[in-house]
PDB file of C-alpha atoms in Angstrom:
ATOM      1  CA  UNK A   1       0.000   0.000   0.000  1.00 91.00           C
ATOM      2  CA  UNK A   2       1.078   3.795  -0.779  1.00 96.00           C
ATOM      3  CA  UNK A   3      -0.269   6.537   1.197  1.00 96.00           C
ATOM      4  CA  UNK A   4      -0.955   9.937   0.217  1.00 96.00           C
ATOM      5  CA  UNK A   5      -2.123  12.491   2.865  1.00 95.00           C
ATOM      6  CA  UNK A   6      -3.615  15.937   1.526  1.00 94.00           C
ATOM      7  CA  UNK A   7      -3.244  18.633   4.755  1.00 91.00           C
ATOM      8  CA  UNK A   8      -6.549  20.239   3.481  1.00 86.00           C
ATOM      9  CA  UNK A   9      -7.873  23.861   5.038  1.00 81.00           C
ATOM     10  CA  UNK A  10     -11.307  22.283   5.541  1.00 85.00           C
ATOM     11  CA  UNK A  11     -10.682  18.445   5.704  1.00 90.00           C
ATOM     12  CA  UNK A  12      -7.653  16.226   5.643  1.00 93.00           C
ATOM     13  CA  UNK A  13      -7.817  13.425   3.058  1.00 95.00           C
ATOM     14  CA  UNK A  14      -6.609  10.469   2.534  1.00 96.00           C
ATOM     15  CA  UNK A  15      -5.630   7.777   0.306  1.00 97.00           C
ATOM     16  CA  UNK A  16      -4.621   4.412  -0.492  1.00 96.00           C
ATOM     17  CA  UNK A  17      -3.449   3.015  -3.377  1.00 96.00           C
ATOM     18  CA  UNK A  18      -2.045  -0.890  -3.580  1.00 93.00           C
ATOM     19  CA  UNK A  19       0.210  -2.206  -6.359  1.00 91.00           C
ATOM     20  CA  UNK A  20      -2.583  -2.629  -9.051  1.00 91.00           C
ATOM     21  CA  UNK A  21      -3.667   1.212  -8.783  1.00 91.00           C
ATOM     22  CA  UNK A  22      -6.620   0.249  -6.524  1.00 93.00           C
ATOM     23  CA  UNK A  23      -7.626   2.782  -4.302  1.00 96.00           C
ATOM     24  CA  UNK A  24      -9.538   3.751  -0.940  1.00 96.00           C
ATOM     25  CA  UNK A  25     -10.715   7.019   0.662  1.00 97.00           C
ATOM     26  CA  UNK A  26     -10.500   8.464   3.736  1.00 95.00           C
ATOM     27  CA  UNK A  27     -12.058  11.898   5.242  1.00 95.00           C
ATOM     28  CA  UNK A  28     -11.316  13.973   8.265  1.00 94.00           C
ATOM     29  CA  UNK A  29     -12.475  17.423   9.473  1.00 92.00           C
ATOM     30  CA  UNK A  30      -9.142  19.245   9.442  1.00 89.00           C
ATOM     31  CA  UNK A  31      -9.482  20.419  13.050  1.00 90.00           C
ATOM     32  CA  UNK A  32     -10.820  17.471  14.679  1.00 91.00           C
ATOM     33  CA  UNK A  33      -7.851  15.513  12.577  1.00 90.00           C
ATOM     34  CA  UNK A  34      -5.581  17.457  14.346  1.00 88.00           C
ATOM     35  CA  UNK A  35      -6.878  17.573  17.832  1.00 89.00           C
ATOM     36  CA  UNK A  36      -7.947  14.127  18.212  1.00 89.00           C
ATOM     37  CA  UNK A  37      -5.179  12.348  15.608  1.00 88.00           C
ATOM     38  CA  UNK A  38      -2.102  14.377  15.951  1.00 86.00           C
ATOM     39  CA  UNK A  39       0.710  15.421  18.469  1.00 87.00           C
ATOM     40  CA  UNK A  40       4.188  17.357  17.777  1.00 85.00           C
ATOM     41  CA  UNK A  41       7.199  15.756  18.091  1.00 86.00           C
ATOM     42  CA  UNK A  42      10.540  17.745  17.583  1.00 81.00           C
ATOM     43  CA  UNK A  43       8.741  20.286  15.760  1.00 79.00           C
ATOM     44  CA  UNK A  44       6.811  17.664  13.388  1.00 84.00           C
ATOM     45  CA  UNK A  45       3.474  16.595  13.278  1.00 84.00           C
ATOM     46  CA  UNK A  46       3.157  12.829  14.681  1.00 88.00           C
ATOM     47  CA  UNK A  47      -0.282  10.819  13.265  1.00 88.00           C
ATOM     48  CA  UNK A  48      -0.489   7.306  14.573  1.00 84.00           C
ATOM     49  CA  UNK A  49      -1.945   5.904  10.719  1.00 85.00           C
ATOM     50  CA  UNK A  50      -2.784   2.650  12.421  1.00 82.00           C
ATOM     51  CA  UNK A  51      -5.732   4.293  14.217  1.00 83.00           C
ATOM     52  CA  UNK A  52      -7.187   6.138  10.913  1.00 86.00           C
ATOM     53  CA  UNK A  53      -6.616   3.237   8.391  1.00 86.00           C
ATOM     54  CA  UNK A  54      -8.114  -0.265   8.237  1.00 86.00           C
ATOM     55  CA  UNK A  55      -6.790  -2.871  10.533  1.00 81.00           C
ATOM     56  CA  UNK A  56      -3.466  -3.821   8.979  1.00 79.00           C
ATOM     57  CA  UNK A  57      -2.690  -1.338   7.039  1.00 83.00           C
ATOM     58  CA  UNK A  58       0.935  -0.489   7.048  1.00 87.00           C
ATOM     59  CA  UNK A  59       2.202   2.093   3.946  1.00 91.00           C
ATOM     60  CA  UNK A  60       4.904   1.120   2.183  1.00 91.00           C
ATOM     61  CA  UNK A  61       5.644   5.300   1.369  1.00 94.00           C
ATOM     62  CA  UNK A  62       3.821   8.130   2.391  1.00 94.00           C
ATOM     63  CA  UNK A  63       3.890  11.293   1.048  1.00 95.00           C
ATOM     64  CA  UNK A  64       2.580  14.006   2.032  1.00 93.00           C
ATOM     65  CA  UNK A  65       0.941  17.611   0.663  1.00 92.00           C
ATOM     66  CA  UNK A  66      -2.139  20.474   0.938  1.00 84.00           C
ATOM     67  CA  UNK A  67      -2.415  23.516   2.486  1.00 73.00           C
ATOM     68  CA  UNK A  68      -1.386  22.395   6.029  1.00 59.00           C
ATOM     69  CA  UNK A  69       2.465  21.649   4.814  1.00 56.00           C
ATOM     70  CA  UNK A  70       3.194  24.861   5.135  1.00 59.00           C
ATOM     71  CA  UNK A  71       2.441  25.293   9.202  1.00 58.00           C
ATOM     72  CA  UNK A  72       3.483  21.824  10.498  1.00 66.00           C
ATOM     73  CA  UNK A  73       5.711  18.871   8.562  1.00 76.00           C
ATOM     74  CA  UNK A  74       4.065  15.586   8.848  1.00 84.00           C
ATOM     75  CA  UNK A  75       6.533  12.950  10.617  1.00 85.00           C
ATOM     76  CA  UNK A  76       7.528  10.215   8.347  1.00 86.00           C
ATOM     77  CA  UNK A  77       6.280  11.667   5.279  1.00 90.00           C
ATOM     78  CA  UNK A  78       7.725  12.992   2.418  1.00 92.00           C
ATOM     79  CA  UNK A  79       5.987  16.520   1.648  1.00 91.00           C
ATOM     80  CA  UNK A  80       5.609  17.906  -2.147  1.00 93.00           C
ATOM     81  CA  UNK A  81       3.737  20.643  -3.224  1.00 92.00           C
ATOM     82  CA  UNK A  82       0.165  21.064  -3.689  1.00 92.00           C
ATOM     83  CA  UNK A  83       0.525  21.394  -7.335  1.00 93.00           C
ATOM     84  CA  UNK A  84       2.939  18.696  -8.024  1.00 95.00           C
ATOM     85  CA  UNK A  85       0.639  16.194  -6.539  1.00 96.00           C
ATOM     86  CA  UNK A  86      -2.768  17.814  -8.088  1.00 96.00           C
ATOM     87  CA  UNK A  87      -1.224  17.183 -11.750  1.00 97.00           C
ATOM     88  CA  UNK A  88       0.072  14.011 -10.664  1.00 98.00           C
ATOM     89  CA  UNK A  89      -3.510  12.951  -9.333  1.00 98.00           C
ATOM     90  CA  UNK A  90      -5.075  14.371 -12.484  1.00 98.00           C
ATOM     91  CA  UNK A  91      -2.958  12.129 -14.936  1.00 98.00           C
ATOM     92  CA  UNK A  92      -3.594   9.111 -13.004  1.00 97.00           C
ATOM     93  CA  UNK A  93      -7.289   9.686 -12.675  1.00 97.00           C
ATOM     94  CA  UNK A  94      -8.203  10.890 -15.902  1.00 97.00           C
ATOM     95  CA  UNK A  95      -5.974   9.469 -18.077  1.00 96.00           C
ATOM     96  CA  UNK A  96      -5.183  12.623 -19.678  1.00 98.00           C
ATOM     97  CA  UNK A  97      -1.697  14.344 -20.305  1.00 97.00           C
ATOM     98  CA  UNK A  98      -2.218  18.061 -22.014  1.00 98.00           C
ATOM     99  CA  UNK A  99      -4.706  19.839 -20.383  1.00 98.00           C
ATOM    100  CA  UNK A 100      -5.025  22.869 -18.128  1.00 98.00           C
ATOM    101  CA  UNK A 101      -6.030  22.146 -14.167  1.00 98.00           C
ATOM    102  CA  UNK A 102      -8.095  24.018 -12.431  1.00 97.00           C
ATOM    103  CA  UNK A 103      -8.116  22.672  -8.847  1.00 94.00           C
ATOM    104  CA  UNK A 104     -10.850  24.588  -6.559  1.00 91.00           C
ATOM    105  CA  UNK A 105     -10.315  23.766  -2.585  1.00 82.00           C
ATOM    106  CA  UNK A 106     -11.375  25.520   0.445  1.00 74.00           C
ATOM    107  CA  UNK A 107      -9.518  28.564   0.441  1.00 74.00           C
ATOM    108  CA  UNK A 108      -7.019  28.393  -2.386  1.00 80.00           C
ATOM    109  CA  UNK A 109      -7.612  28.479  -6.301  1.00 87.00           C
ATOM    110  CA  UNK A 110      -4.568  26.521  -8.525  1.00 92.00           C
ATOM    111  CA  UNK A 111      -4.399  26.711 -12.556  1.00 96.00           C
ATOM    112  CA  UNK A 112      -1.440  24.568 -14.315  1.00 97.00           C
ATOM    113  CA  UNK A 113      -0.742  24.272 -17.485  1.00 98.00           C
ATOM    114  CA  UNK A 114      -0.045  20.497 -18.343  1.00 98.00           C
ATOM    115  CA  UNK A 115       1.570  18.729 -21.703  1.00 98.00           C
ATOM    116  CA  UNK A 116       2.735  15.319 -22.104  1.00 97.00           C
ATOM    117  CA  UNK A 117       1.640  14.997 -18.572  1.00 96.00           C
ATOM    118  CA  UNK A 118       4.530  17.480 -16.881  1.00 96.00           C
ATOM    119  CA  UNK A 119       3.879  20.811 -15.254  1.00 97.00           C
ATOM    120  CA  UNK A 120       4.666  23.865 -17.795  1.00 97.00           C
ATOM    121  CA  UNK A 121       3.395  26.792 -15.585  1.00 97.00           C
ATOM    122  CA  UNK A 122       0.847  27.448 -13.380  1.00 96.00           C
ATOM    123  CA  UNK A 123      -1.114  30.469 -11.058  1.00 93.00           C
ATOM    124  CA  UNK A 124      -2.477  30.141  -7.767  1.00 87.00           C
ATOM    125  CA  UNK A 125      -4.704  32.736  -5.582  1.00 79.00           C
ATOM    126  CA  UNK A 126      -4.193  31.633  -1.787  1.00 63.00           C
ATOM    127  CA  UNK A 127      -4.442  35.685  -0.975  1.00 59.00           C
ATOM    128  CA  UNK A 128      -8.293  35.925  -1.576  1.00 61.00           C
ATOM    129  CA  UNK A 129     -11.330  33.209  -0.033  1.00 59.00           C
ATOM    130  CA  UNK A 130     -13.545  34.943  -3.078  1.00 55.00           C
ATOM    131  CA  UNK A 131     -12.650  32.348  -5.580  1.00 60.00           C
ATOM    132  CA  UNK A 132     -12.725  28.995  -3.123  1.00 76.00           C
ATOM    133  CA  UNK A 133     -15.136  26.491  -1.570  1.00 80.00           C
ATOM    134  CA  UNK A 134     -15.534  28.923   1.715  1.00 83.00           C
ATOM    135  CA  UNK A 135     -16.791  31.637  -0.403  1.00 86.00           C
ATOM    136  CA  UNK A 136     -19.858  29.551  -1.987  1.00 90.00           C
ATOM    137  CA  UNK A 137     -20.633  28.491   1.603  1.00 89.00           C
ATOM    138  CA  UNK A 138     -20.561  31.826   3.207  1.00 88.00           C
ATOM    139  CA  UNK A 139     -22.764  32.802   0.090  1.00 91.00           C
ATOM    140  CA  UNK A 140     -25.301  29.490   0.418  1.00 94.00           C
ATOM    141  CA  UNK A 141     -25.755  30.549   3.842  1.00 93.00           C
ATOM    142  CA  UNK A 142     -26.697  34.354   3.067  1.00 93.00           C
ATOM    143  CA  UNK A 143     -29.555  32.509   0.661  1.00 95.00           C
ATOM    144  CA  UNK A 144     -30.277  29.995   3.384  1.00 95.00           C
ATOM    145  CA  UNK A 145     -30.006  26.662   0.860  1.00 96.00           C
ATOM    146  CA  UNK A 146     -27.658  24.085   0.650  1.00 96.00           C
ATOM    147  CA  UNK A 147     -24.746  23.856  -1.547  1.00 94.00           C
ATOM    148  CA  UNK A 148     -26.091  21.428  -3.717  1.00 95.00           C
ATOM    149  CA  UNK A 149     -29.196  23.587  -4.368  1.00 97.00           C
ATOM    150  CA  UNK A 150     -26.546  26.617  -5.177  1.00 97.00           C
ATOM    151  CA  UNK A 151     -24.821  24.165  -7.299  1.00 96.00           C
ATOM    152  CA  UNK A 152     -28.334  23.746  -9.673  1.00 96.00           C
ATOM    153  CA  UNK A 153     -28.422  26.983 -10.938  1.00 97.00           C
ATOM    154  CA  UNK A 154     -26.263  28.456 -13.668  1.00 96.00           C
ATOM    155  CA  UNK A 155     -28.942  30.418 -16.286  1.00 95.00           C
ATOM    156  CA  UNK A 156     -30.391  34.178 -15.547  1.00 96.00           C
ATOM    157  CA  UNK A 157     -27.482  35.019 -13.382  1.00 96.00           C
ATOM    158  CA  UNK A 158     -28.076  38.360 -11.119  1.00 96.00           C
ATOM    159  CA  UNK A 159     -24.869  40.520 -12.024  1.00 92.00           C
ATOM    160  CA  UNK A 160     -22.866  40.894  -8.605  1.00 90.00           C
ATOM    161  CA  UNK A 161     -19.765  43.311  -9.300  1.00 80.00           C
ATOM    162  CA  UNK A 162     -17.562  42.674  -5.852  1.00 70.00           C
ATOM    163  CA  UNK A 163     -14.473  40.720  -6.086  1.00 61.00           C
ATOM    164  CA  UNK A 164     -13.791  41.169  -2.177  1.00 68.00           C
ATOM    165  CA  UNK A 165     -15.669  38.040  -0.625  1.00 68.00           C
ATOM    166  CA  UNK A 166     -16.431  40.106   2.408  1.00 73.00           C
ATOM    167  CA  UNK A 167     -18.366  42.732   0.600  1.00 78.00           C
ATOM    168  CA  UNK A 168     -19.737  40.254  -1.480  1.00 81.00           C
ATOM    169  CA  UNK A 169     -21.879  39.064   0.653  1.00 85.00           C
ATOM    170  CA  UNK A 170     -23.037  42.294   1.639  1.00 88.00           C
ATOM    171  CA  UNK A 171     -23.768  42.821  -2.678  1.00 90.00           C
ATOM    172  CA  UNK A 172     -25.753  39.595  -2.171  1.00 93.00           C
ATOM    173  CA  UNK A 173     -27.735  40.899   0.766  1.00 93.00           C
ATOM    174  CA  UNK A 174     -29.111  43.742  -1.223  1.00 93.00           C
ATOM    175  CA  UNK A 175     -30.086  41.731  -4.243  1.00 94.00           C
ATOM    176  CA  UNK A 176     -32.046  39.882  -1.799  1.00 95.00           C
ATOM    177  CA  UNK A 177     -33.918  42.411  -0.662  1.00 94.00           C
ATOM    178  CA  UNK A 178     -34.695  43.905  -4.752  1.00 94.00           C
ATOM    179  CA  UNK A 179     -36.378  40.979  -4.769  1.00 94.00           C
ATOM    180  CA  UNK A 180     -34.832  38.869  -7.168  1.00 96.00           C
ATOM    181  CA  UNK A 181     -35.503  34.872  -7.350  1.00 96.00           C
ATOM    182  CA  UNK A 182     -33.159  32.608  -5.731  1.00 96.00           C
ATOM    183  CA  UNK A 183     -32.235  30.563  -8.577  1.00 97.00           C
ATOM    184  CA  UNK A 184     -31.009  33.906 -10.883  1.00 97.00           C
ATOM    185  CA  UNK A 185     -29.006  34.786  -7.077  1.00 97.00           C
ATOM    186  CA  UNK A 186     -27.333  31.265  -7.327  1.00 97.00           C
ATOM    187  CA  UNK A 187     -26.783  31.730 -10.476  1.00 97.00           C
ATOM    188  CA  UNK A 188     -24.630  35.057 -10.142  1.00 95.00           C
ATOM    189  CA  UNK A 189     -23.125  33.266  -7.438  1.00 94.00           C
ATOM    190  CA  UNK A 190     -22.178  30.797  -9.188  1.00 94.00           C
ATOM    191  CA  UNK A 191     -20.852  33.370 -11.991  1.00 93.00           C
ATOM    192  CA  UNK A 192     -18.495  35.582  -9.456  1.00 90.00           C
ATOM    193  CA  UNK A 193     -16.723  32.329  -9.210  1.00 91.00           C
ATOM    194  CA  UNK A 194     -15.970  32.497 -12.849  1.00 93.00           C
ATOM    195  CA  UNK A 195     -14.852  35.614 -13.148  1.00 90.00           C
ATOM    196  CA  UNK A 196     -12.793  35.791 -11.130  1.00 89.00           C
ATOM    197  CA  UNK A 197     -10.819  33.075 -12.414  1.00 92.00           C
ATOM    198  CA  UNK A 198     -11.279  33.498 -15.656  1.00 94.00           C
ATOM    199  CA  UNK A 199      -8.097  35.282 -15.470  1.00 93.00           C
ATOM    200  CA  UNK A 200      -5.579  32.460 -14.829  1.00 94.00           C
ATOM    201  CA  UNK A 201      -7.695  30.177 -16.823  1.00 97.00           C
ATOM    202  CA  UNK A 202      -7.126  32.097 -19.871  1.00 97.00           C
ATOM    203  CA  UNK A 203      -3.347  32.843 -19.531  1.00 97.00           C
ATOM    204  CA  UNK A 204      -3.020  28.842 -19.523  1.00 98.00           C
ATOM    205  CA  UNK A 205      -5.527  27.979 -22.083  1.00 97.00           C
ATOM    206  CA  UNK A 206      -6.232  24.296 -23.062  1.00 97.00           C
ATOM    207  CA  UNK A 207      -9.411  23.349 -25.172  1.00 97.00           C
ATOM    208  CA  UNK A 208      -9.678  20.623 -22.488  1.00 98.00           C
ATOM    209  CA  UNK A 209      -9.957  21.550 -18.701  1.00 98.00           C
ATOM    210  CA  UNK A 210      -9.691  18.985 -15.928  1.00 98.00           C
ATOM    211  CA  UNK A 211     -11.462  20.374 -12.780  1.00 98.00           C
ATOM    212  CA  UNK A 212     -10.265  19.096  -9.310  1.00 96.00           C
ATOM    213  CA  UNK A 213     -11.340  20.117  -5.605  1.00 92.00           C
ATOM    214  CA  UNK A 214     -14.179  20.241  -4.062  1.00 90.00           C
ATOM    215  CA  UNK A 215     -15.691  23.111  -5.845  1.00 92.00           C
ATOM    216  CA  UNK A 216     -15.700  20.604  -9.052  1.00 94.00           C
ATOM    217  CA  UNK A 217     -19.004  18.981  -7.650  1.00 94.00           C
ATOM    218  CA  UNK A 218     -20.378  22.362  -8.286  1.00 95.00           C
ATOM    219  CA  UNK A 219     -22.516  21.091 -11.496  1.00 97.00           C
ATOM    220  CA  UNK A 220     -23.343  25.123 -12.259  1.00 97.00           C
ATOM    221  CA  UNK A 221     -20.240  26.270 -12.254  1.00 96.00           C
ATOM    222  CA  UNK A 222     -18.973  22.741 -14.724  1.00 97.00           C
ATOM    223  CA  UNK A 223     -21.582  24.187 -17.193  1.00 97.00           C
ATOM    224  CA  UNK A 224     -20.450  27.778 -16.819  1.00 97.00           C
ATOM    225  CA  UNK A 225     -16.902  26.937 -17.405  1.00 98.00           C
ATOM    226  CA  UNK A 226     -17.710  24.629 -20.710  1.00 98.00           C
ATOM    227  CA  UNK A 227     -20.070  27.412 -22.328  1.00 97.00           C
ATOM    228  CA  UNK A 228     -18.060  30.368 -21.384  1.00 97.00           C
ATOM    229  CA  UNK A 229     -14.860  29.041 -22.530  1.00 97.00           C
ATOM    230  CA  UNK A 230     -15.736  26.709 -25.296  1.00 97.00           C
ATOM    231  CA  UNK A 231     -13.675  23.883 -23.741  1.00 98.00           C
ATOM    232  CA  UNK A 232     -13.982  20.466 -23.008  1.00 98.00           C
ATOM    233  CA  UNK A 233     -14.746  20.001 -18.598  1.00 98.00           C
ATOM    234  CA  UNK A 234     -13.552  16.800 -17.165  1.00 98.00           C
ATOM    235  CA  UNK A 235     -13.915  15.849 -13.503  1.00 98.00           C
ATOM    236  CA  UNK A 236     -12.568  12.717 -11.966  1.00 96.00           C
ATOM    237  CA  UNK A 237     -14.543  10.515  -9.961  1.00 93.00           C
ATOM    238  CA  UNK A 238     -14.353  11.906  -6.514  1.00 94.00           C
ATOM    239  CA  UNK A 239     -12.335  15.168  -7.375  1.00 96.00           C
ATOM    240  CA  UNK A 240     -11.701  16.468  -3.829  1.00 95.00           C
ATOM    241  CA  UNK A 241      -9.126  13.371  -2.989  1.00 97.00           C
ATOM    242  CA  UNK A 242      -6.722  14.384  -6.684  1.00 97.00           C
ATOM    243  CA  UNK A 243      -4.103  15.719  -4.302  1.00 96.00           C
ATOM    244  CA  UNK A 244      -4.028  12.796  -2.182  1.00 97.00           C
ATOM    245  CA  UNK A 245      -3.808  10.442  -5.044  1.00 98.00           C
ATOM    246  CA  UNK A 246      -0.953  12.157  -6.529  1.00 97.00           C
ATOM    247  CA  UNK A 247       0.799  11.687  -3.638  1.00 97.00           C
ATOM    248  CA  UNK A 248      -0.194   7.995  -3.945  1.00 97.00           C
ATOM    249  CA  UNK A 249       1.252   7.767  -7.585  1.00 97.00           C
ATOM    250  CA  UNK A 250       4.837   9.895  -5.923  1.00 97.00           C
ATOM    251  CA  UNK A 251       5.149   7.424  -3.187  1.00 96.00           C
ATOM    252  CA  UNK A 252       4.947   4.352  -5.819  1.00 93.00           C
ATOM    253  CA  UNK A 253       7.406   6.212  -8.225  1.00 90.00           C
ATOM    254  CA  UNK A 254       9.568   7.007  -5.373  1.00 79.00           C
ATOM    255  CA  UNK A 255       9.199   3.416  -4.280  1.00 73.00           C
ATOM    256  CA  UNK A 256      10.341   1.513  -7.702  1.00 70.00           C
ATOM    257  CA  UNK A 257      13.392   3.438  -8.054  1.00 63.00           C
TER     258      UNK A 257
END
């Protein structure tokens, strides 16, 4: 077994992968992960695996990445960065090797620019929440629905101008109360994502787009991207674990050296 651990702001995952490129998932809450599963040691995080993973379970490799390497190394893991082990996830998942990745977590955005499956260039946004997971939540909540019903609605968008999170939600508030429907207010929801990374995604163009994170369950915001952009949207089965597969696939490389 190979083990690759993504240090996520919102959740910690987890994967497994064995020598035939089978693999299992595992989910924490990032805070109760640390609190309940960790301790520091000389500096380093300590994570007893044993107690997480099924009975047995003892990694050959693990490697380790996400937002959390940057605060606290995890003990006995190799670390690589976030982006390295998103294109590495999205090559093993989809199959793929030129595309551009746009990988959507909870509080970071990440485009790269792939070809024959290595890393040409890439953008991230780790500065701003207006572009991330946290941001649709903040904004599902000013609606009162559910991110899945935000996710629904793409057509008859409400125009919402802010590109500061914070006073976004103060933008939505008052289109609220001009009385416009809730699915054309998901909708420009939805939209403000776009925009604002429209940006990156067009300095590292592809005509196909692999879309990672979280955020890629968003089914709105798939459509939004294919129309807008005229490109071909591809999203791996279970999206928000791509990081912690690549890390699987860099612990087996690292392995068969």
């Amino acid at each position: 077994m190979y083990c690759g651990i993504d240090l996520g702001s919102r959740n910690v995952k987890i994967a497994l992968m064995d020598e035939e490129g089978r693999l299992e998932f595992f989910k924490f809450d990032t805070i109760a992960f640390y609190r309940e599963h960790g301790r520091l040691e000389e500096g380093q995080l300590a994570v007893d695996l044993s107690a997480l993973l099924p009975a047995g379970t003892k990694p050959r490799a693990v490697v380790s990445t996400g937002y959390g390497r940057q605060t606290v190394a995890l003990k006995g893991a190799r670390v690589i960065p976030e982006i390295k082990a998103h294109v590495l996830g999205a090559v093993h998942l989809t199959g793929l090797s030129d595309f551009t990745l746009l990988d959507l977590g909870g509080q970071d955005s990440k485009v790269a620019l792939v070809r024959g499956g290595r890393l040409m260039d890439f953008q991230t946004n780790d500065k701003c929440a207006a572009s991330t997971g946290r941001y649709l939540e903040n904004m599902a909540a000013v609606l009162n629905i559910s991110l899945d019903e935000l996710s629904r609605h793409h057509q008859n968008p409400v125009d919402l101008s802010s590109t500061c999170a914070i006073f976004g939600e103060t933008e939505l508030i008052g289109k609220v109360l001009e009385g416009h429907p809730i699915g054309s207010l998901a909708a420009g929801v939805n939209y403000t994502i776009f925009k604002r990374i429209r940006p990156m995604l067009m300095r590292l163009f592809s005509d196909t787009l692999v879309f990672t994170g979280g955020v890629a369950q968003n089914a709105a915001l798939r459509e939004i991207l294919a129309k807008e952009l005229g490109v071909r949207v591809v999203v791996p089965e279970n999206p928000q674990y791509t990081g912690a597969v690549g890390c699987c696939v860099e612990a087996k490389m690292g392995s068969e050296k």
